[in-house]
Amino acid sequence: MEPVSTEQVAAFRRFNRYFTRRIGVLNDHYLGQDRPLGEARLLFEISENPAGVSLRELRSRLGLDAGYLSRMAKALQAQGMVRLRTHPDDNRLRMIELTPAGRVEVKEQNRRADTLASDVLRGLTAPQRQQLTDAMATARRLLRLAAITVELVDGHAPDARACLDAYAADLDARFPEGFDKADLVRPGQVSGDAGAFFVAYEEGRPVGCGALRRLEPGVGEIRHVWVHPDARRLGLARRLLAAIEHESLRRGWNVVRLDTHAVLTEARAMYRACGYQEIPAYSDHVYGQHWFEKRLAP
Amino acid sequence: MEPVSTEQVAAFRRFNRYFTRRIGVLNDHYLGQDRPLGEARLLFEISENPAGVSLRELRSRLGLDAGYLSRMAKALQAQGMVRLRTHPDDNRLRMIELTPAGRVEVKEQNRRADTLASDVLRGLTAPQRQQLTDAMATARRLLRLAAITVELVDGHAPDARACLDAYAADLDARFPEGFDKADLVRPGQVSGDAGAFFVAYEEGRPVGCGALRRLEPGVGEIRHVWVHPDARRLGLARRLLAAIEHESLRRGWNVVRLDTHAVLTEARAMYRACGYQEIPAYSDHVYGQHWFEKRLAP
DNA sequence: CGATTCCTTTGACTAAAGTCAAAGATTATG
DNA sequence: CATAATCTTTGACTTTAGTCAAAGGAATCG
């Protein structure tokens, strides 16, 4: 991997410093106006899960100490902002959710945060506002992408299966004829010498996958490249593809093939953009309607 | 001014939330590794002023309580990071500056912040890194611009004179023949009915100016449009120009003229882009070599 | 079914962050 | 030149944030 240019590091830090000093401080100030910042943040995080969320989950998401969280939850409960109950299936877990009063409070928090944002934007002309929000969207997209890691996992791993289930549900909704899970690779086909399975993780959660399996000597097949709806348009599919191609090459499978369904037009465009060429049918997968091949440069 | 679109507010907040949660937290963690965050921030702020800075100044810049700051300064002094002395001209003020040990400490802080930035950037391809840092630069530019206010001040105001002094020094360096301060407008010419003076402020500091004065009935003259070197390339000159034009129109001076020196090519380009047309000489200012006019639409 | 692991609560702390007001030394101002 | 204003220091707090360990109830595993 190429080294990072010092000019880029400097630009990154300039932004970082400016933003945290200007916006970050204001933000915390607004947020922590009528209660401690920690409580305000907790309240906000709870509001992100309207159906309630376990303390366990919050603890890992916010990186809080168990005792600390327990006390904050109690304080919020005493203020009538949240309701605590035990998890129906597991009595060790405590579920926390907003009360109507809590929802009002969060609404007020949001109103304040909106005010902060509008106040900043109001200082700009309409095209400048658009430019700013576009730049922010680009920066967020790339920051997210930078934080996502692609890892080789065993085909039997729960995360692998979870991704495949989500993938199957996705296709079932998109294909006019539906999707039959029988078409999924079996764990053994993408483990060990037979193949490989990659899972992309964002902040610990699996958000994408891709499989490689041995098709014939020197030829690998790419299957089940999928990205979670929340992680689309980041450029993650290309990253998965690159990881799979790299693995294929490592195994000496210098050619990779794949097939895809007619309705997945964006996928076809991506494969073409990544150097894949459409070829005649090489298999009779139920859902294969376009076939691609790429010769990998060592 | 047009209202701010909710989509833009949402995009702003999405970024805000993501950035503070991801980068802000990491940053604070790195920074506060071997001393309290407050002290680390203070140390950094002091390092920005190699010649030393008064506690007074730090207090207003960081928004700290006087007592709190005094104690932190004492703590840093005890650790051998800073030296405290009284201001030569005003014995009430205390000046604070880094010791060699303090400079080493700040260097280490910087090294860690650089590491954080490179670690993030390393997760991207070279073009993506460039895209990210470009987006950050754009965002910073616009955030700065949004925070700058343009205010009408009296021509005698100290900030107005300070800007004109800086303007004069600037031109003296750029004009081959130098610049004589006698050419500057007199305070009376840009106050009351005779004219107006605008100063642009960024975080309390004057960073630009522009003057309007009555040339003849119905015609105003724009003079001394200047932007501090640190605030250039933000689009501030256009903002100053817009404020002056608005004021001119308000007074019923529907035409504005200005002249500029041949070496200021960017200025000429800007005037043209803002709707100014080159006209024959309308005055015999010593430094006027190009003349412009704009008819203001009511 | 007994040991182990999980999750939460509680007690007992500590450190950091921040506030307020009084007091002392200087400087500006009418 | 007296008075007011400015700036820093100090004492005496409070609140927030965070840590650690013990303990108890509940699920899981062999």
Coordinates of N, CA and C (backbone and C1' of nucleotides) in Angstrom, one line a residue, chain A residues 55-56 59 67 70-71 74 92 94, chain C residues 5-13:
Chain A
L55 N -29.5 -2.8 27.4 CA -28.4 -2.0 28.0 C -27.1 -2.6 27.4
R56 N -27.0 -3.9 27.3 CA -25.9 -4.6 26.7 C -25.5 -4.0 25.4
R59 N -24.2 -0.5 25.8 CA -22.9 -0.5 26.4 C -21.8 -0.7 25.3
G67 N -21.4 -0.2 35.1 CA -22.0 0.5 36.3 C -22.4 1.9 35.9
S70 N -25.6 1.8 34.0 CA -26.7 1.4 34.8 C -27.2 2.6 35.6
R71 N -26.3 3.4 36.1 CA -26.7 4.5 36.9 C -27.4 5.6 36.1
K74 N -30.8 4.6 35.3 CA -31.7 4.8 36.5 C -32.1 6.3 36.6
R92 N -31.7 -11.9 31.8 CA -30.5 -11.2 32.2 C -30.5 -9.8 31.6
R94 N -31.7 -6.1 30.2 CA -32.7 -5.1 30.5 C -32.9 -4.3 29.2
Chain C
dT5 P -15.9 -19.8 32.3 O5' -17.0 -19.0 31.5 C5' -17.9 -19.6 30.6 C4' -19.0 -18.7 30.3 C3' -18.7 -17.2 30.2 O3' -19.3 -16.7 29.0 C1' -20.5 -17.5 31.7
dC6 P -19.0 -15.3 28.3 O5' -20.4 -14.6 28.4 C5' -21.3 -15.1 29.3 C4' -22.6 -14.3 29.2 C3' -22.5 -12.8 29.0 O3' -23.6 -12.4 28.2 C1' -23.4 -13.3 31.1
dC7 P -23.6 -10.8 27.8 O5' -24.4 -10.1 29.0 C5' -25.8 -10.4 29.1 C4' -26.3 -9.7 30.3 C3' -26.0 -8.2 30.4 O3' -27.2 -7.4 30.3 C1' -25.6 -9.2 32.5
dT8 P -27.1 -5.8 30.4 O5' -27.3 -5.7 32.0 C5' -28.5 -6.1 32.6 C4' -28.5 -5.9 34.1 C3' -28.4 -4.5 34.5 O3' -29.6 -4.2 35.2 C1' -26.9 -5.9 35.7
dT9 P -29.8 -2.7 35.7 O5' -29.2 -2.8 37.2 C5' -29.8 -3.7 38.1 C4' -29.0 -3.7 39.4 C3' -28.8 -2.3 40.1 O3' -29.4 -2.4 41.4 C1' -26.8 -3.5 40.0
dT10 P -29.7 -1.1 42.2 O5' -28.4 -1.0 43.1 C5' -28.1 -2.1 44.0 C4' -26.7 -2.0 44.6 C3' -26.4 -0.6 45.1 O3' -26.3 -0.6 46.5 C1' -24.6 -1.5 43.9
dG11 P -26.1 0.7 47.4 O5' -24.5 0.6 47.7 C5' -24.0 -0.7 48.2 C4' -22.5 -0.6 48.3 C3' -22.0 0.7 49.0 O3' -21.0 0.4 49.9 C1' -21.0 0.4 46.9
dA12 P -20.3 1.5 50.8 O5' -19.0 1.8 49.9 C5' -18.1 0.8 49.6 C4' -16.9 1.4 48.9 C3' -16.6 2.8 49.4 O3' -15.2 3.0 49.5 C1' -16.9 2.9 47.1
dC13 P -14.6 4.1 50.5 O5' -13.7 5.0 49.6 C5' -14.2 5.6 48.4 C4' -13.3 5.3 47.2 C3' -12.6 6.5 46.7 O3' -11.2 6.4 46.9 C1' -13.9 5.5 45.0

